[in-house]
């Protein structure tokens, strides 16, 4: 069984600060997706990382896939209150996605004005 | 932008009743999925569906559950005899290929009384 561990589980910081959240596993994934989920809504895809060592940027968000494709990080620069939300990582196993995405429990992020 | 839609947004039912949750995946996608999220817990894979048959299912997806693509657009999840522990958010997702990112619908909140 593949597991994804996200840390920290909760993070509350002031507007303008930088932060990094992590998504770790002992298993290899063929790709990892990062989603953002608002209360009572479905996960919204932010980015997919596929290649080991890959870095993708989405405005102030930087996503990195570990070289061994077992872990990923999300770095937010100059966080804003609009970044508040639940950030989920989810992986597709090397055998393909027929067995669905494996999700982490998420990081609850609060950016205080 | 194409999106996955789900109906109803909220379903309340009595224990032992049958419910059908409906989804319209993105039109050119070929792979369809159901996930559930019990309140406060992580998103869990239920089943994947391709070419009019189940590709994979998790241990959660027991004989009480079934899926169907009754026409060219809808994808349904049926729970034959609901239990209290079936109360959760149910998300439908679709993808062009099982190796690619999945796009989620807004979810159906199922409450079993």
PDB file of C-alpha atoms in Angstrom:
ATOM      1  CA  UNK A   1       0.000   0.000   0.000  1.00  0.00           C
ATOM      2  CA  UNK A   2       1.392   3.349  -1.014  1.00  0.00           C
ATOM      3  CA  UNK A   3       1.189   6.190   1.485  1.00  0.00           C
ATOM      4  CA  UNK A   4       1.792   9.905   1.170  1.00  0.00           C
ATOM      5  CA  UNK A   5       2.648  11.839   4.302  1.00  0.00           C
ATOM      6  CA  UNK A   6       2.138  15.578   4.258  1.00  0.00           C
ATOM      7  CA  UNK A   7       3.737  17.975   6.682  1.00  0.00           C
ATOM      8  CA  UNK A   8       3.018  20.098   8.460  1.00  0.00           C
ATOM      9  CA  UNK A   9      -0.601  19.190   8.998  1.00  0.00           C
ATOM     10  CA  UNK A  10      -1.428  22.757  10.041  1.00  0.00           C
ATOM     11  CA  UNK A  11       0.421  25.978   9.320  1.00  0.00           C
ATOM     12  CA  UNK A  12      -0.569  29.497  10.272  1.00  0.00           C
ATOM     13  CA  UNK A  13       1.673  32.357   9.206  1.00  0.00           C
ATOM     14  CA  UNK A  14       1.516  36.087   8.602  1.00  0.00           C
ATOM     15  CA  UNK A  15       0.909  37.641   5.220  1.00  0.00           C
ATOM     16  CA  UNK A  16       4.145  38.227   3.351  1.00  0.00           C
ATOM     17  CA  UNK A  17       6.046  35.301   4.841  1.00  0.00           C
ATOM     18  CA  UNK A  18       7.391  32.375   2.842  1.00  0.00           C
ATOM     19  CA  UNK A  19       6.513  28.763   3.531  1.00  0.00           C
ATOM     20  CA  UNK A  20       7.192  25.255   2.348  1.00  0.00           C
ATOM     21  CA  UNK A  21       4.996  22.197   2.748  1.00  0.00           C
ATOM     22  CA  UNK A  22       6.119  18.673   2.106  1.00  0.00           C
ATOM     23  CA  UNK A  23       4.750  15.480   0.661  1.00  0.00           C
ATOM     24  CA  UNK A  24       6.790  12.351   1.369  1.00  0.00           C
ATOM     25  CA  UNK A  25       6.577   8.665   0.633  1.00  0.00           C
ATOM     26  CA  UNK A  26       8.717   5.555   0.741  1.00  0.00           C
ATOM     27  CA  UNK A  27       7.196   4.578  -2.605  1.00  0.00           C
ATOM     28  CA  UNK A  28       7.936   5.773  -6.106  1.00  0.00           C
ATOM     29  CA  UNK A  29       5.192   7.537  -8.020  1.00  0.00           C
ATOM     30  CA  UNK A  30       4.998   8.026 -11.757  1.00  0.00           C
ATOM     31  CA  UNK A  31       3.627  11.513 -11.143  1.00  0.00           C
ATOM     32  CA  UNK A  32       2.403  13.690  -8.334  1.00  0.00           C
ATOM     33  CA  UNK A  33      -0.388  16.180  -8.423  1.00  0.00           C
ATOM     34  CA  UNK A  34      -1.009  19.062  -6.074  1.00  0.00           C
ATOM     35  CA  UNK A  35      -4.587  20.088  -5.436  1.00  0.00           C
ATOM     36  CA  UNK A  36      -6.217  22.801  -3.387  1.00  0.00           C
ATOM     37  CA  UNK A  37      -9.506  22.059  -1.690  1.00  0.00           C
ATOM     38  CA  UNK A  38     -11.943  24.527  -0.171  1.00  0.00           C
ATOM     39  CA  UNK A  39     -14.419  23.359   2.508  1.00  0.00           C
ATOM     40  CA  UNK A  40     -17.314  21.447   0.977  1.00  0.00           C
ATOM     41  CA  UNK A  41     -15.815  21.499  -2.519  1.00  0.00           C
ATOM     42  CA  UNK A  42     -13.845  19.177  -4.741  1.00  0.00           C
ATOM     43  CA  UNK A  43     -10.058  19.240  -5.110  1.00  0.00           C
ATOM     44  CA  UNK A  44      -8.895  21.708  -7.751  1.00  0.00           C
ATOM     45  CA  UNK A  45      -5.772  20.756  -9.657  1.00  0.00           C
ATOM     46  CA  UNK A  46      -2.841  23.140  -9.286  1.00  0.00           C
ATOM     47  CA  UNK A  47      -0.006  21.298 -10.996  1.00  0.00           C
ATOM     48  CA  UNK A  48       1.325  17.906 -12.061  1.00  0.00           C
ATOM     49  CA  UNK A  49       4.990  16.951 -11.743  1.00  0.00           C
ATOM     50  CA  UNK A  50       6.234  13.964 -13.678  1.00  0.00           C
ATOM     51  CA  UNK A  51      10.003  13.963 -14.029  1.00  0.00           C
ATOM     52  CA  UNK A  52      12.369  13.445 -11.099  1.00  0.00           C
ATOM     53  CA  UNK A  53      13.855  16.796 -10.094  1.00  0.00           C
ATOM     54  CA  UNK A  54      11.235  18.722 -12.022  1.00  0.00           C
ATOM     55  CA  UNK A  55      10.393  22.228 -10.831  1.00  0.00           C
ATOM     56  CA  UNK A  56       7.210  24.022 -11.859  1.00  0.00           C
ATOM     57  CA  UNK A  57       6.154  27.537 -10.995  1.00  0.00           C
ATOM     58  CA  UNK A  58       2.652  28.907 -10.762  1.00  0.00           C
ATOM     59  CA  UNK A  59       2.965  32.614  -9.919  1.00  0.00           C
ATOM     60  CA  UNK A  60       4.173  32.650  -6.287  1.00  0.00           C
ATOM     61  CA  UNK A  61       3.914  28.864  -5.928  1.00  0.00           C
ATOM     62  CA  UNK A  62       6.889  26.634  -6.720  1.00  0.00           C
ATOM     63  CA  UNK A  63       6.469  22.873  -6.908  1.00  0.00           C
ATOM     64  CA  UNK A  64       9.344  20.407  -6.930  1.00  0.00           C
ATOM     65  CA  UNK A  65       9.389  16.663  -7.523  1.00  0.00           C
ATOM     66  CA  UNK A  66      12.169  14.770  -5.786  1.00  0.00           C
ATOM     67  CA  UNK A  67      14.900  13.166  -7.849  1.00  0.00           C
ATOM     68  CA  UNK A  68      13.736   9.708  -6.830  1.00  0.00           C
ATOM     69  CA  UNK A  69      10.081  10.593  -7.454  1.00  0.00           C
ATOM     70  CA  UNK A  70       9.160   9.723  -3.872  1.00  0.00           C
ATOM     71  CA  UNK A  71       8.567  13.199  -2.537  1.00  0.00           C
ATOM     72  CA  UNK A  72       7.501  16.680  -3.478  1.00  0.00           C
ATOM     73  CA  UNK A  73       7.380  20.141  -1.997  1.00  0.00           C
ATOM     74  CA  UNK A  74       5.302  23.245  -2.429  1.00  0.00           C
ATOM     75  CA  UNK A  75       6.905  26.578  -1.677  1.00  0.00           C
ATOM     76  CA  UNK A  76       4.856  29.762  -1.462  1.00  0.00           C
ATOM     77  CA  UNK A  77       6.617  33.105  -1.625  1.00  0.00           C
ATOM     78  CA  UNK A  78       5.113  36.170   0.033  1.00  0.00           C
ATOM     79  CA  UNK A  79       1.979  34.363   1.146  1.00  0.00           C
ATOM     80  CA  UNK A  80      -1.327  36.189   0.881  1.00  0.00           C
ATOM     81  CA  UNK A  81      -4.658  35.629   2.674  1.00  0.00           C
ATOM     82  CA  UNK A  82      -6.053  34.270  -0.596  1.00  0.00           C
ATOM     83  CA  UNK A  83      -3.616  31.367  -0.310  1.00  0.00           C
ATOM     84  CA  UNK A  84      -5.521  30.089   2.709  1.00  0.00           C
ATOM     85  CA  UNK A  85      -6.846  26.593   2.100  1.00  0.00           C
ATOM     86  CA  UNK A  86      -6.178  22.864   2.239  1.00  0.00           C
ATOM     87  CA  UNK A  87      -3.326  21.719   0.002  1.00  0.00           C
ATOM     88  CA  UNK A  88      -3.340  18.083  -1.030  1.00  0.00           C
ATOM     89  CA  UNK A  89      -0.734  16.035  -2.791  1.00  0.00           C
ATOM     90  CA  UNK A  90      -1.787  12.931  -4.699  1.00  0.00           C
ATOM     91  CA  UNK A  91       0.264  10.374  -6.559  1.00  0.00           C
ATOM     92  CA  UNK A  92      -0.197   7.967  -9.428  1.00  0.00           C
ATOM     93  CA  UNK A  93       1.532   4.631  -8.928  1.00  0.00           C
ATOM     94  CA  UNK A  94       4.105   3.408 -11.451  1.00  0.00           C
ATOM     95  CA  UNK A  95       1.667   0.749 -12.564  1.00  0.00           C
ATOM     96  CA  UNK A  96      -0.608   3.400 -14.027  1.00  0.00           C
ATOM     97  CA  UNK A  97      -3.585   5.270 -12.655  1.00  0.00           C
ATOM     98  CA  UNK A  98      -6.192   2.542 -12.850  1.00  0.00           C
ATOM     99  CA  UNK A  99      -5.867   2.071  -9.094  1.00  0.00           C
ATOM    100  CA  UNK A 100      -6.619   5.719  -8.582  1.00  0.00           C
ATOM    101  CA  UNK A 101      -4.776   8.521  -6.894  1.00  0.00           C
ATOM    102  CA  UNK A 102      -3.215   8.065  -3.481  1.00  0.00           C
ATOM    103  CA  UNK A 103      -3.886  11.185  -1.468  1.00  0.00           C
ATOM    104  CA  UNK A 104      -2.117  12.663   1.501  1.00  0.00           C
ATOM    105  CA  UNK A 105      -4.102  14.052   4.416  1.00  0.00           C
ATOM    106  CA  UNK A 106      -3.257  17.575   3.383  1.00  0.00           C
ATOM    107  CA  UNK A 107      -1.782  20.708   4.887  1.00  0.00           C
ATOM    108  CA  UNK A 108      -4.245  23.233   6.292  1.00  0.00           C
ATOM    109  CA  UNK A 109      -2.733  26.635   5.534  1.00  0.00           C
ATOM    110  CA  UNK A 110      -3.917  29.867   7.118  1.00  0.00           C
ATOM    111  CA  UNK A 111      -2.442  33.169   6.053  1.00  0.00           C
ATOM    112  CA  UNK A 112      -3.277  35.908   8.504  1.00  0.00           C
ATOM    113  CA  UNK A 113      -3.515  39.499   7.261  1.00  0.00           C
TER     114      UNK A 113
ATOM    115  CA  UNK B   1     -13.247  25.621 -19.481  1.00  0.00           C
ATOM    116  CA  UNK B   2     -14.618  22.050 -19.392  1.00  0.00           C
ATOM    117  CA  UNK B   3     -15.415  20.745 -15.942  1.00  0.00           C
ATOM    118  CA  UNK B   4     -16.785  17.701 -14.178  1.00  0.00           C
ATOM    119  CA  UNK B   5     -20.280  18.201 -12.805  1.00  0.00           C
ATOM    120  CA  UNK B   6     -22.091  16.227 -10.128  1.00  0.00           C
ATOM    121  CA  UNK B   7     -25.680  15.985  -8.944  1.00  0.00           C
ATOM    122  CA  UNK B   8     -27.160  16.296  -6.454  1.00  0.00           C
ATOM    123  CA  UNK B   9     -24.916  18.523  -4.381  1.00  0.00           C
ATOM    124  CA  UNK B  10     -26.449  17.124  -1.202  1.00  0.00           C
ATOM    125  CA  UNK B  11     -28.391  13.904  -0.686  1.00  0.00           C
ATOM    126  CA  UNK B  12     -30.055  12.916   2.566  1.00  0.00           C
ATOM    127  CA  UNK B  13     -31.330   9.372   2.871  1.00  0.00           C
ATOM    128  CA  UNK B  14     -32.485   6.861   5.430  1.00  0.00           C
ATOM    129  CA  UNK B  15     -30.297   3.904   6.346  1.00  0.00           C
ATOM    130  CA  UNK B  16     -31.055   0.945   4.074  1.00  0.00           C
ATOM    131  CA  UNK B  17     -32.226   3.067   1.147  1.00  0.00           C
ATOM    132  CA  UNK B  18     -30.640   3.042  -2.280  1.00  0.00           C
ATOM    133  CA  UNK B  19     -28.966   6.174  -3.621  1.00  0.00           C
ATOM    134  CA  UNK B  20     -27.622   7.039  -7.047  1.00  0.00           C
ATOM    135  CA  UNK B  21     -25.024   9.742  -7.388  1.00  0.00           C
ATOM    136  CA  UNK B  22     -24.561  11.231 -10.812  1.00  0.00           C
ATOM    137  CA  UNK B  23     -21.583  12.681 -12.614  1.00  0.00           C
ATOM    138  CA  UNK B  24     -20.955  14.153 -16.034  1.00  0.00           C
ATOM    139  CA  UNK B  25     -17.226  13.800 -16.786  1.00  0.00           C
ATOM    140  CA  UNK B  26     -15.291  16.060 -19.122  1.00  0.00           C
ATOM    141  CA  UNK B  27     -16.459  15.160 -22.614  1.00  0.00           C
ATOM    142  CA  UNK B  28     -13.234  13.936 -24.225  1.00  0.00           C
ATOM    143  CA  UNK B  29     -12.063  12.017 -21.160  1.00  0.00           C
ATOM    144  CA  UNK B  30     -12.063   8.244 -21.239  1.00  0.00           C
ATOM    145  CA  UNK B  31     -11.243   7.304 -17.656  1.00  0.00           C
ATOM    146  CA  UNK B  32     -13.658   7.870 -14.800  1.00  0.00           C
ATOM    147  CA  UNK B  33     -13.258   7.535 -11.063  1.00  0.00           C
ATOM    148  CA  UNK B  34     -15.175   7.744  -7.831  1.00  0.00           C
ATOM    149  CA  UNK B  35     -13.599   8.796  -4.555  1.00  0.00           C
ATOM    150  CA  UNK B  36     -15.026   9.462  -1.141  1.00  0.00           C
ATOM    151  CA  UNK B  37     -13.946  11.710   1.700  1.00  0.00           C
ATOM    152  CA  UNK B  38     -15.314  11.125   5.156  1.00  0.00           C
ATOM    153  CA  UNK B  39     -15.439  14.356   7.148  1.00  0.00           C
ATOM    154  CA  UNK B  40     -11.992  15.263   8.414  1.00  0.00           C
ATOM    155  CA  UNK B  41     -10.282  12.394   6.622  1.00  0.00           C
ATOM    156  CA  UNK B  42      -8.341  12.048   3.415  1.00  0.00           C
ATOM    157  CA  UNK B  43      -9.734  11.439  -0.030  1.00  0.00           C
ATOM    158  CA  UNK B  44      -9.974   7.694  -0.713  1.00  0.00           C
ATOM    159  CA  UNK B  45     -10.168   5.881  -4.043  1.00  0.00           C
ATOM    160  CA  UNK B  46     -13.251   3.769  -4.658  1.00  0.00           C
ATOM    161  CA  UNK B  47     -13.257   2.666  -8.278  1.00  0.00           C
ATOM    162  CA  UNK B  48     -11.959   3.387 -11.759  1.00  0.00           C
ATOM    163  CA  UNK B  49     -13.885   2.783 -14.965  1.00  0.00           C
ATOM    164  CA  UNK B  50     -12.793   2.539 -18.568  1.00  0.00           C
ATOM    165  CA  UNK B  51     -14.356   1.210 -21.737  1.00  0.00           C
ATOM    166  CA  UNK B  52     -17.603   0.434 -19.952  1.00  0.00           C
ATOM    167  CA  UNK B  53     -16.103  -1.717 -17.283  1.00  0.00           C
ATOM    168  CA  UNK B  54     -14.429  -1.435 -13.908  1.00  0.00           C
ATOM    169  CA  UNK B  55     -10.640  -1.205 -14.162  1.00  0.00           C
ATOM    170  CA  UNK B  56      -9.795  -1.297 -10.480  1.00  0.00           C
ATOM    171  CA  UNK B  57     -11.659  -1.068  -7.208  1.00  0.00           C
ATOM    172  CA  UNK B  58     -10.572  -0.591  -3.645  1.00  0.00           C
ATOM    173  CA  UNK B  59     -11.555  -2.709  -0.669  1.00  0.00           C
ATOM    174  CA  UNK B  60     -14.083  -0.019   0.228  1.00  0.00           C
ATOM    175  CA  UNK B  61     -15.985  -0.748  -2.984  1.00  0.00           C
ATOM    176  CA  UNK B  62     -17.889  -3.815  -1.799  1.00  0.00           C
ATOM    177  CA  UNK B  63     -21.001  -5.489  -3.193  1.00  0.00           C
ATOM    178  CA  UNK B  64     -23.181  -2.611  -2.024  1.00  0.00           C
ATOM    179  CA  UNK B  65     -21.566  -0.341  -4.596  1.00  0.00           C
ATOM    180  CA  UNK B  66     -21.941  -0.363  -8.357  1.00  0.00           C
ATOM    181  CA  UNK B  67     -21.050   1.996 -11.185  1.00  0.00           C
ATOM    182  CA  UNK B  68     -22.556   2.488 -14.578  1.00  0.00           C
ATOM    183  CA  UNK B  69     -22.248   4.640 -17.645  1.00  0.00           C
ATOM    184  CA  UNK B  70     -25.853   4.467 -18.815  1.00  0.00           C
ATOM    185  CA  UNK B  71     -25.367   6.780 -21.779  1.00  0.00           C
ATOM    186  CA  UNK B  72     -22.638   8.749 -23.505  1.00  0.00           C
ATOM    187  CA  UNK B  73     -22.365  11.414 -20.854  1.00  0.00           C
ATOM    188  CA  UNK B  74     -23.394  10.253 -17.387  1.00  0.00           C
ATOM    189  CA  UNK B  75     -21.390   8.166 -14.929  1.00  0.00           C
ATOM    190  CA  UNK B  76     -23.231   6.957 -11.851  1.00  0.00           C
ATOM    191  CA  UNK B  77     -22.411   5.475  -8.473  1.00  0.00           C
ATOM    192  CA  UNK B  78     -25.127   3.420  -6.812  1.00  0.00           C
ATOM    193  CA  UNK B  79     -25.149   2.388  -3.183  1.00  0.00           C
ATOM    194  CA  UNK B  80     -27.733  -0.348  -2.796  1.00  0.00           C
ATOM    195  CA  UNK B  81     -28.442  -0.269   0.912  1.00  0.00           C
ATOM    196  CA  UNK B  82     -26.876   2.707   2.614  1.00  0.00           C
ATOM    197  CA  UNK B  83     -25.262   2.480   6.031  1.00  0.00           C
ATOM    198  CA  UNK B  84     -24.544   5.258   8.492  1.00  0.00           C
ATOM    199  CA  UNK B  85     -20.844   4.954   7.715  1.00  0.00           C
ATOM    200  CA  UNK B  86     -21.490   5.730   4.046  1.00  0.00           C
ATOM    201  CA  UNK B  87     -22.010   9.367   5.025  1.00  0.00           C
ATOM    202  CA  UNK B  88     -19.274  11.267   3.221  1.00  0.00           C
ATOM    203  CA  UNK B  89     -18.468  13.540   0.311  1.00  0.00           C
ATOM    204  CA  UNK B  90     -18.356  11.562  -2.919  1.00  0.00           C
ATOM    205  CA  UNK B  91     -16.214  12.932  -5.713  1.00  0.00           C
ATOM    206  CA  UNK B  92     -16.248  11.963  -9.348  1.00  0.00           C
ATOM    207  CA  UNK B  93     -13.110  12.529 -11.409  1.00  0.00           C
ATOM    208  CA  UNK B  94     -12.110  12.015 -15.014  1.00  0.00           C
ATOM    209  CA  UNK B  95      -8.921  11.948 -17.037  1.00  0.00           C
ATOM    210  CA  UNK B  96      -7.853  11.612 -20.658  1.00  0.00           C
ATOM    211  CA  UNK B  97      -5.535   8.763 -19.742  1.00  0.00           C
ATOM    212  CA  UNK B  98      -5.085   6.874 -16.508  1.00  0.00           C
ATOM    213  CA  UNK B  99      -1.483   8.131 -16.338  1.00  0.00           C
ATOM    214  CA  UNK B 100      -2.552  11.757 -16.559  1.00  0.00           C
ATOM    215  CA  UNK B 101      -3.945  14.201 -14.056  1.00  0.00           C
ATOM    216  CA  UNK B 102      -7.486  13.748 -12.863  1.00  0.00           C
ATOM    217  CA  UNK B 103     -10.049  16.520 -12.680  1.00  0.00           C
ATOM    218  CA  UNK B 104     -12.558  16.442  -9.885  1.00  0.00           C
ATOM    219  CA  UNK B 105     -16.173  17.448  -9.639  1.00  0.00           C
ATOM    220  CA  UNK B 106     -17.572  19.553  -6.795  1.00  0.00           C
ATOM    221  CA  UNK B 107     -18.812  16.476  -4.942  1.00  0.00           C
ATOM    222  CA  UNK B 108     -22.061  15.149  -3.522  1.00  0.00           C
ATOM    223  CA  UNK B 109     -22.477  15.289   0.216  1.00  0.00           C
ATOM    224  CA  UNK B 110     -24.285  12.104   1.253  1.00  0.00           C
ATOM    225  CA  UNK B 111     -25.899  12.064   4.675  1.00  0.00           C
ATOM    226  CA  UNK B 112     -27.314   8.751   5.892  1.00  0.00           C
ATOM    227  CA  UNK B 113     -29.698   9.003   8.831  1.00  0.00           C
TER     228      UNK B 113
END
